[in-house]
Structures are given as structure tokens and as C-alpha cells.
PDB file of C-alpha atoms in Angstrom:
ATOM      1  CA  MET M   1      90.552 -68.110 -90.831  1.00  0.00           C
ATOM      2  CA  ILE M   2      88.926 -71.498 -91.478  1.00  0.00           C
ATOM      3  CA  ALA M   3      85.602 -72.141 -89.774  1.00  0.00           C
ATOM      4  CA  THR M   4      83.376 -75.183 -90.152  1.00  0.00           C
ATOM      5  CA  SER M   5      79.849 -74.459 -91.297  1.00  0.00           C
ATOM      6  CA  GLN M   6      77.938 -75.995 -88.419  1.00  0.00           C
ATOM      7  CA  PRO M   7      77.872 -74.366 -84.962  1.00  0.00           C
ATOM      8  CA  THR M   8      77.089 -76.337 -81.840  1.00  0.00           C
ATOM      9  CA  THR M   9      73.424 -76.366 -80.854  1.00  0.00           C
ATOM     10  CA  GLN M  10      73.525 -74.823 -77.362  1.00  0.00           C
ATOM     11  CA  LYS M  11      74.090 -71.083 -77.014  1.00  0.00           C
ATOM     12  CA  LEU M  12      76.636 -70.075 -74.401  1.00  0.00           C
ATOM     13  CA  SER M  13      76.990 -66.985 -72.278  1.00  0.00           C
ATOM     14  CA  TRP M  14      80.334 -65.192 -72.214  1.00  0.00           C
ATOM     15  CA  THR M  15      81.235 -66.778 -68.872  1.00  0.00           C
ATOM     16  CA  GLU M  16      80.284 -70.231 -70.157  1.00  0.00           C
ATOM     17  CA  TYR M  17      82.387 -69.736 -73.281  1.00  0.00           C
ATOM     18  CA  LEU M  18      85.479 -68.773 -71.283  1.00  0.00           C
ATOM     19  CA  ALA M  19      85.070 -71.885 -69.132  1.00  0.00           C
ATOM     20  CA  TYR M  20      84.143 -74.243 -71.995  1.00  0.00           C
ATOM     21  CA  ALA M  21      86.218 -77.388 -72.503  1.00  0.00           C
ATOM     22  CA  ASP M  22      85.227 -80.520 -74.404  1.00  0.00           C
ATOM     23  CA  GLY M  23      88.412 -82.514 -73.883  1.00  0.00           C
ATOM     24  CA  SER M  24      89.606 -82.024 -77.460  1.00  0.00           C
ATOM     25  CA  ASP M  25      92.238 -79.784 -79.052  1.00  0.00           C
ATOM     26  CA  THR M  26      89.586 -77.984 -81.108  1.00  0.00           C
ATOM     27  CA  ARG M  27      89.539 -74.195 -80.857  1.00  0.00           C
ATOM     28  CA  TYR M  28      86.191 -72.432 -80.986  1.00  0.00           C
ATOM     29  CA  GLU M  29      85.135 -68.957 -81.937  1.00  0.00           C
ATOM     30  CA  LEU M  30      81.917 -67.674 -80.394  1.00  0.00           C
ATOM     31  CA  LEU M  31      79.430 -66.125 -82.801  1.00  0.00           C
ATOM     32  CA  GLN M  32      76.412 -64.578 -81.097  1.00  0.00           C
ATOM     33  CA  GLY M  33      76.416 -67.337 -78.488  1.00  0.00           C
ATOM     34  CA  ASP M  34      77.139 -70.220 -80.884  1.00  0.00           C
ATOM     35  CA  LEU M  35      80.368 -72.203 -80.683  1.00  0.00           C
ATOM     36  CA  ILE M  36      82.034 -72.343 -84.114  1.00  0.00           C
ATOM     37  CA  PRO M  37      84.740 -75.042 -84.415  1.00  0.00           C
ATOM     38  CA  MET M  38      87.889 -73.900 -86.201  1.00  0.00           C
ATOM     39  CA  SER M  39      89.281 -76.440 -88.662  1.00  0.00           C
ATOM     40  CA  LEU M  40      92.939 -76.892 -89.621  1.00  0.00           C
ATOM     41  CA  GLY M  41      92.456 -75.455 -93.102  1.00  0.00           C
ATOM     42  CA  THR M  42      94.419 -76.298 -96.235  1.00  0.00           C
ATOM     43  CA  GLY M  43      98.159 -76.784 -96.338  1.00  0.00           C
ATOM     44  CA  ARG M  44      98.541 -73.480 -98.206  1.00  0.00           C
ATOM     45  CA  HIS M  45      96.480 -71.636 -95.578  1.00  0.00           C
ATOM     46  CA  GLY M  46      98.673 -73.068 -92.844  1.00  0.00           C
ATOM     47  CA  ALA M  47     101.893 -72.367 -94.746  1.00  0.00           C
ATOM     48  CA  ILE M  48     100.953 -68.715 -95.297  1.00  0.00           C
ATOM     49  CA  SER M  49     100.035 -68.276 -91.625  1.00  0.00           C
ATOM     50  CA  GLU M  50     103.271 -69.902 -90.501  1.00  0.00           C
ATOM     51  CA  PHE M  51     105.365 -67.834 -92.917  1.00  0.00           C
ATOM     52  CA  LEU M  52     103.816 -64.576 -91.704  1.00  0.00           C
ATOM     53  CA  SER M  53     104.276 -65.634 -88.093  1.00  0.00           C
ATOM     54  CA  ASP M  54     107.952 -66.387 -88.706  1.00  0.00           C
ATOM     55  CA  SER M  55     108.398 -63.115 -90.618  1.00  0.00           C
ATOM     56  CA  PHE M  56     106.847 -61.050 -87.830  1.00  0.00           C
ATOM     57  CA  ARG M  57     108.825 -62.790 -85.100  1.00  0.00           C
ATOM     58  CA  VAL M  58     112.155 -62.414 -86.890  1.00  0.00           C
ATOM     59  CA  HIS M  59     111.452 -58.736 -87.585  1.00  0.00           C
ATOM     60  CA  ILE M  60     110.381 -58.102 -83.990  1.00  0.00           C
ATOM     61  CA  ARG M  61     113.596 -59.699 -82.737  1.00  0.00           C
ATOM     62  CA  GLN M  62     115.808 -57.858 -85.237  1.00  0.00           C
ATOM     63  CA  GLN M  63     114.226 -54.509 -84.362  1.00  0.00           C
ATOM     64  CA  GLY M  64     114.381 -55.175 -80.623  1.00  0.00           C
ATOM     65  CA  LEU M  65     110.662 -54.523 -80.210  1.00  0.00           C
ATOM     66  CA  PRO M  66     108.928 -55.541 -76.941  1.00  0.00           C
ATOM     67  CA  TRP M  67     106.236 -57.384 -78.906  1.00  0.00           C
ATOM     68  CA  THR M  68     105.252 -60.921 -79.814  1.00  0.00           C
ATOM     69  CA  ALA M  69     103.296 -62.587 -82.634  1.00  0.00           C
ATOM     70  CA  LYS M  70     100.904 -65.432 -81.862  1.00  0.00           C
ATOM     71  CA  GLN M  71      99.302 -67.769 -84.383  1.00  0.00           C
ATOM     72  CA  MET M  72      95.660 -68.750 -83.659  1.00  0.00           C
ATOM     73  CA  THR M  73      96.308 -68.430 -79.926  1.00  0.00           C
ATOM     74  CA  VAL M  74      94.611 -65.190 -78.859  1.00  0.00           C
ATOM     75  CA  GLY M  75      90.872 -64.514 -78.806  1.00  0.00           C
ATOM     76  CA  ILE M  76      89.312 -61.065 -79.146  1.00  0.00           C
ATOM     77  CA  HIS M  77      86.000 -60.197 -77.470  1.00  0.00           C
ATOM     78  CA  SER M  78      84.147 -58.676 -80.377  1.00  0.00           C
ATOM     79  CA  PRO M  79      81.367 -56.075 -80.174  1.00  0.00           C
ATOM     80  CA  ARG M  80      78.214 -57.086 -82.031  1.00  0.00           C
ATOM     81  CA  ALA M  81      74.622 -55.980 -81.623  1.00  0.00           C
ATOM     82  CA  GLY M  82      72.268 -58.383 -79.886  1.00  0.00           C
ATOM     83  CA  ARG M  83      71.940 -60.343 -76.688  1.00  0.00           C
ATOM     84  CA  TRP M  84      74.653 -62.941 -77.305  1.00  0.00           C
ATOM     85  CA  GLU M  85      78.431 -62.474 -77.264  1.00  0.00           C
ATOM     86  CA  THR M  86      81.047 -62.960 -79.997  1.00  0.00           C
ATOM     87  CA  SER M  87      84.751 -63.821 -79.771  1.00  0.00           C
ATOM     88  CA  ARG M  88      87.115 -64.053 -82.746  1.00  0.00           C
ATOM     89  CA  ILE M  89      90.405 -65.942 -83.024  1.00  0.00           C
ATOM     90  CA  PRO M  90      92.543 -64.251 -85.704  1.00  0.00           C
ATOM     91  CA  ASP M  91      95.038 -66.286 -87.698  1.00  0.00           C
ATOM     92  CA  MET M  92      97.716 -63.955 -86.353  1.00  0.00           C
ATOM     93  CA  THR M  93      97.792 -61.478 -83.481  1.00  0.00           C
ATOM     94  CA  VAL M  94     100.640 -59.081 -82.734  1.00  0.00           C
ATOM     95  CA  LEU M  95     100.593 -57.679 -79.205  1.00  0.00           C
ATOM     96  CA  THR M  96     103.010 -56.373 -76.620  1.00  0.00           C
ATOM     97  CA  ALA M  97     105.008 -58.905 -74.652  1.00  0.00           C
ATOM     98  CA  ALA M  98     103.586 -57.376 -71.474  1.00  0.00           C
ATOM     99  CA  GLN M  99     100.026 -57.965 -72.637  1.00  0.00           C
ATOM    100  CA  TRP M 100     100.818 -61.550 -73.618  1.00  0.00           C
ATOM    101  CA  GLN M 101     102.336 -62.091 -70.176  1.00  0.00           C
ATOM    102  CA  SER M 102      99.172 -60.707 -68.564  1.00  0.00           C
ATOM    103  CA  LEU M 103      97.170 -63.448 -70.317  1.00  0.00           C
ATOM    104  CA  SER M 104      99.331 -66.245 -68.904  1.00  0.00           C
ATOM    105  CA  GLU M 105      97.180 -66.757 -65.818  1.00  0.00           C
ATOM    106  CA  ARG M 106      93.749 -66.440 -67.448  1.00  0.00           C
ATOM    107  CA  GLU M 107      91.940 -67.230 -70.657  1.00  0.00           C
ATOM    108  CA  ALA M 108      93.903 -65.857 -73.613  1.00  0.00           C
ATOM    109  CA  VAL M 109      91.067 -63.569 -74.692  1.00  0.00           C
ATOM    110  CA  ILE M 110      91.479 -59.814 -75.053  1.00  0.00           C
ATOM    111  CA  ASP M 111      88.387 -58.403 -73.364  1.00  0.00           C
ATOM    112  CA  TYR M 112      86.743 -55.002 -73.708  1.00  0.00           C
ATOM    113  CA  GLU M 113      88.708 -53.451 -70.848  1.00  0.00           C
ATOM    114  CA  ASP M 114      92.060 -54.711 -72.188  1.00  0.00           C
ATOM    115  CA  PRO M 115      94.273 -52.752 -74.589  1.00  0.00           C
ATOM    116  CA  ALA M 116      93.698 -53.620 -78.226  1.00  0.00           C
ATOM    117  CA  PRO M 117      96.350 -55.732 -79.968  1.00  0.00           C
ATOM    118  CA  LEU M 118      98.713 -53.921 -82.307  1.00  0.00           C
ATOM    119  CA  LEU M 119      97.779 -55.866 -85.433  1.00  0.00           C
ATOM    120  CA  VAL M 120      95.617 -58.821 -86.466  1.00  0.00           C
ATOM    121  CA  VAL M 121      95.770 -60.937 -89.625  1.00  0.00           C
ATOM    122  CA  GLU M 122      93.152 -63.129 -91.268  1.00  0.00           C
ATOM    123  CA  VAL M 123      94.052 -65.501 -94.110  1.00  0.00           C
ATOM    124  CA  VAL M 124      91.011 -65.756 -96.372  1.00  0.00           C
ATOM    125  CA  SER M 125      89.412 -69.065 -97.326  1.00  0.00           C
ATOM    126  CA  PRO M 126      86.387 -69.493 -99.630  1.00  0.00           C
ATOM    127  CA  SER M 127      84.094 -70.186 -96.671  1.00  0.00           C
ATOM    128  CA  THR M 128      85.173 -67.099 -94.679  1.00  0.00           C
ATOM    129  CA  ARG M 129      85.620 -64.519 -97.436  1.00  0.00           C
ATOM    130  CA  THR M 130      82.593 -62.380 -96.538  1.00  0.00           C
ATOM    131  CA  THR M 131      83.315 -62.609 -92.816  1.00  0.00           C
ATOM    132  CA  ASP M 132      86.970 -61.615 -93.207  1.00  0.00           C
ATOM    133  CA  TYR M 133      86.314 -58.696 -95.565  1.00  0.00           C
ATOM    134  CA  ARG M 134      83.145 -57.340 -93.958  1.00  0.00           C
ATOM    135  CA  ALA M 135      82.121 -58.532 -90.488  1.00  0.00           C
ATOM    136  CA  LYS M 136      85.586 -58.789 -88.966  1.00  0.00           C
ATOM    137  CA  ARG M 137      86.691 -55.536 -90.555  1.00  0.00           C
ATOM    138  CA  THR M 138      83.833 -53.777 -88.759  1.00  0.00           C
ATOM    139  CA  GLU M 139      84.388 -55.602 -85.471  1.00  0.00           C
ATOM    140  CA  TYR M 140      88.146 -55.041 -85.360  1.00  0.00           C
ATOM    141  CA  ALA M 141      87.682 -51.347 -86.108  1.00  0.00           C
ATOM    142  CA  MET M 142      85.203 -51.065 -83.242  1.00  0.00           C
ATOM    143  CA  ARG M 143      87.818 -52.652 -80.961  1.00  0.00           C
ATOM    144  CA  ASP M 144      90.290 -49.898 -81.978  1.00  0.00           C
ATOM    145  CA  ILE M 145      92.763 -52.348 -83.500  1.00  0.00           C
ATOM    146  CA  GLN M 146      95.078 -50.014 -85.394  1.00  0.00           C
ATOM    147  CA  GLU M 147      95.944 -52.387 -88.228  1.00  0.00           C
ATOM    148  CA  TYR M 148      94.190 -55.350 -89.853  1.00  0.00           C
ATOM    149  CA  TRP M 149      95.650 -57.447 -92.681  1.00  0.00           C
ATOM    150  CA  ILE M 150      93.392 -59.452 -94.988  1.00  0.00           C
ATOM    151  CA  VAL M 151      95.666 -61.956 -96.716  1.00  0.00           C
ATOM    152  CA  ASP M 152      93.814 -63.421 -99.690  1.00  0.00           C
ATOM    153  CA  PRO M 153      95.373 -66.406-101.503  1.00  0.00           C
ATOM    154  CA  ILE M 154      92.350 -66.443-103.845  1.00  0.00           C
ATOM    155  CA  THR M 155      93.058 -63.007-105.366  1.00  0.00           C
ATOM    156  CA  VAL M 156      96.762 -63.146-104.427  1.00  0.00           C
ATOM    157  CA  SER M 157      96.533 -59.876-102.539  1.00  0.00           C
ATOM    158  CA  VAL M 158      97.141 -58.394 -99.114  1.00  0.00           C
ATOM    159  CA  THR M 159      94.754 -55.660 -97.990  1.00  0.00           C
ATOM    160  CA  VAL M 160      96.129 -53.514 -95.175  1.00  0.00           C
ATOM    161  CA  CYS M 161      93.459 -51.686 -93.180  1.00  0.00           C
ATOM    162  CA  LEU M 162      94.688 -48.757 -91.080  1.00  0.00           C
ATOM    163  CA  LEU M 163      92.394 -47.259 -88.452  1.00  0.00           C
ATOM    164  CA  ASP M 164      91.365 -43.624 -88.857  1.00  0.00           C
ATOM    165  CA  ASP M 165      88.680 -42.242 -86.531  1.00  0.00           C
ATOM    166  CA  ARG M 166      87.137 -45.689 -85.810  1.00  0.00           C
ATOM    167  CA  LEU M 167      87.031 -46.623 -89.510  1.00  0.00           C
ATOM    168  CA  TYR M 168      89.554 -48.495 -91.635  1.00  0.00           C
ATOM    169  CA  ASP M 169      91.240 -47.008 -94.687  1.00  0.00           C
ATOM    170  CA  ALA M 170      92.149 -50.004 -96.851  1.00  0.00           C
ATOM    171  CA  VAL M 171      94.957 -50.365 -99.389  1.00  0.00           C
ATOM    172  CA  GLU M 172      95.244 -53.509-101.505  1.00  0.00           C
ATOM    173  CA  HIS M 173      98.732 -54.755-102.382  1.00  0.00           C
ATOM    174  CA  LYS M 174      99.413 -57.103-105.285  1.00  0.00           C
ATOM    175  CA  GLY M 175     102.386 -58.546-107.124  1.00  0.00           C
ATOM    176  CA  SER M 176     105.747 -57.026-106.285  1.00  0.00           C
ATOM    177  CA  GLN M 177     104.263 -54.081-104.380  1.00  0.00           C
ATOM    178  CA  ARG M 178     105.854 -53.807-100.956  1.00  0.00           C
ATOM    179  CA  ILE M 179     103.247 -54.185 -98.232  1.00  0.00           C
ATOM    180  CA  GLN M 180     102.959 -50.833 -96.444  1.00  0.00           C
ATOM    181  CA  SER M 181     102.424 -51.409 -92.731  1.00  0.00           C
ATOM    182  CA  GLY M 182     102.048 -48.836 -90.000  1.00  0.00           C
ATOM    183  CA  VAL M 183     103.031 -51.314 -87.293  1.00  0.00           C
ATOM    184  CA  PHE M 184     105.973 -52.747 -89.272  1.00  0.00           C
ATOM    185  CA  PRO M 185     107.139 -49.845 -91.501  1.00  0.00           C
ATOM    186  CA  ASP M 186     110.487 -51.513 -92.268  1.00  0.00           C
ATOM    187  CA  LEU M 187     109.137 -54.990 -93.010  1.00  0.00           C
ATOM    188  CA  GLU M 188     110.107 -56.260 -96.476  1.00  0.00           C
ATOM    189  CA  LEU M 189     107.173 -58.340 -97.724  1.00  0.00           C
ATOM    190  CA  THR M 190     105.226 -58.421-100.987  1.00  0.00           C
ATOM    191  CA  ALA M 191     101.921 -59.988-101.961  1.00  0.00           C
ATOM    192  CA  GLU M 192     103.573 -62.109-104.659  1.00  0.00           C
ATOM    193  CA  LEU M 193     104.899 -64.350-101.903  1.00  0.00           C
ATOM    194  CA  LEU M 194     101.413 -65.899-101.847  1.00  0.00           C
ATOM    195  CA  GLU M 195     102.088 -67.321-105.315  1.00  0.00           C
ATOM    196  CA  LEU M 196     105.163 -69.278-104.282  1.00  0.00           C
ATOM    197  CA  ASP M 197     105.106 -73.046-104.288  1.00  0.00           C
ATOM    198  CA  LEU M 198     104.108 -74.458-100.906  1.00  0.00           C
ATOM    199  CA  ASN M 199     107.563 -75.980-100.366  1.00  0.00           C
ATOM    200  CA  CYS M 200     109.226 -72.612-101.091  1.00  0.00           C
ATOM    201  CA  LEU M 201     107.129 -70.617 -98.634  1.00  0.00           C
ATOM    202  CA  THR M 202     109.859 -70.270 -96.019  1.00  0.00           C
ATOM    203  CA  LEU M 203     111.850 -67.320 -94.782  1.00  0.00           C
ATOM    204  CA  GLU M 204     115.062 -68.689 -96.307  1.00  0.00           C
ATOM    205  CA  ASN M 205     113.637 -69.096 -99.818  1.00  0.00           C
ATOM    206  CA  ALA M 206     111.135 -66.221 -99.937  1.00  0.00           C
ATOM    207  CA  ASN M 207     113.187 -63.359 -98.504  1.00  0.00           C
ATOM    208  CA  PRO M 208     115.449 -61.884-101.184  1.00  0.00           C
ATOM    209  CA  ASN M 209     117.625 -60.267 -98.508  1.00  0.00           C
ATOM    210  CA  ASN M 210     118.679 -63.624 -97.043  1.00  0.00           C
TER     211      ASN M 210
END
């Protein structure tokens, strides 16, 4: 995820955040009451997110799964200590089609009483490295999200965190190692895809089975 460094000055309640609109296309996370604008990120960040989104969607369709994958579209009400609320917007969220449909008539935020998504993905940037590896790992575990991917173009690795008794067991994948996913056990992806040239990062060129 790419976040700008400066939050807005006025703290918002949870209700105010859900109703907030400034007339722009900017998406905002909420961090302990502060609005955090989400920037577009680098071309590589966007290409990796788009490639993973396409990979998930094709696999979901091929397997006939009643799921969907959404890119920077779904918020997650995140548990944090303190008076003010927090909401995250993962780079990628995999959830059931029924749950996505249930969000069509309200804010696309998965609240505490809603089922957890099946999987979330964050693509690391230099400014969000600590947040992605530490804070969000803790928050997503507390929300009972069964699987969390940390995709790191800096170290060229994909860390898959699988939930076990409210804590994540993490396995780092590098190079030609096949990414082992509990949600997508038959998915054919490797971490070395992160090293491909930006113009080659497409399903047609990156998937050896095509």
C-alpha cells in the first residue's frame, strides 16, 4: 500500500469517516481518527497489484469458485487500542461474491460484525514497510483474516501469513519457489515474477503454462 505522509488535521469518528466525501477521487484510510490519503504509487507497485488481481480473478473463474478479487476497493474496520477508529484499504481483497454483493448498497467497508475476507494482500513500498510487516499483520490477525500476503518488491519476496489460533505463521517465498497458499492451493505463482520487466508483468508473458 502507498500512503502519503501527512494526515488531515481533523480527527473523524467512525460514522464521520463512513460519510466523508471531499469531491475528489482520493481514497482514504483512517488511522486512529486521522484521514490518510492513499497515493497512486509507482508504476511497478501498480503493475504488481494489477497482475495479482488478474491472476486471482482468472484462477477463481477457472476453478468455479464463488469468490471475487477487488483491488483497493474494500476497507476493513481494524481493531486498535485507543479512543479513535482505524480502517485499512488493502491493495487486494479476496472475498465471497455474496459478501461483495452485500456491500453494494452501503459503504464498502467490512465491519466488525461482518465475516472476514478470505485473503488480503499488501504490496510493500519504502514508506509503508513497517506498517505492512508489523501493524497490519497484527490487525489482520485480530480480524481473523485467514491469509495475508506481504508482497515485497524491495526484497523480491512474498511472505504468506496463515492464521493459527489468532496468530500468523509466516513463510517467505523467494525466487522460483512456488507460493504456497491455503486459499489458492492450486495457484501457480512464484516470487521471481516480481523481478520481471514492467512491460512483461502480464498474465500472458509471466505464466509459463500459457
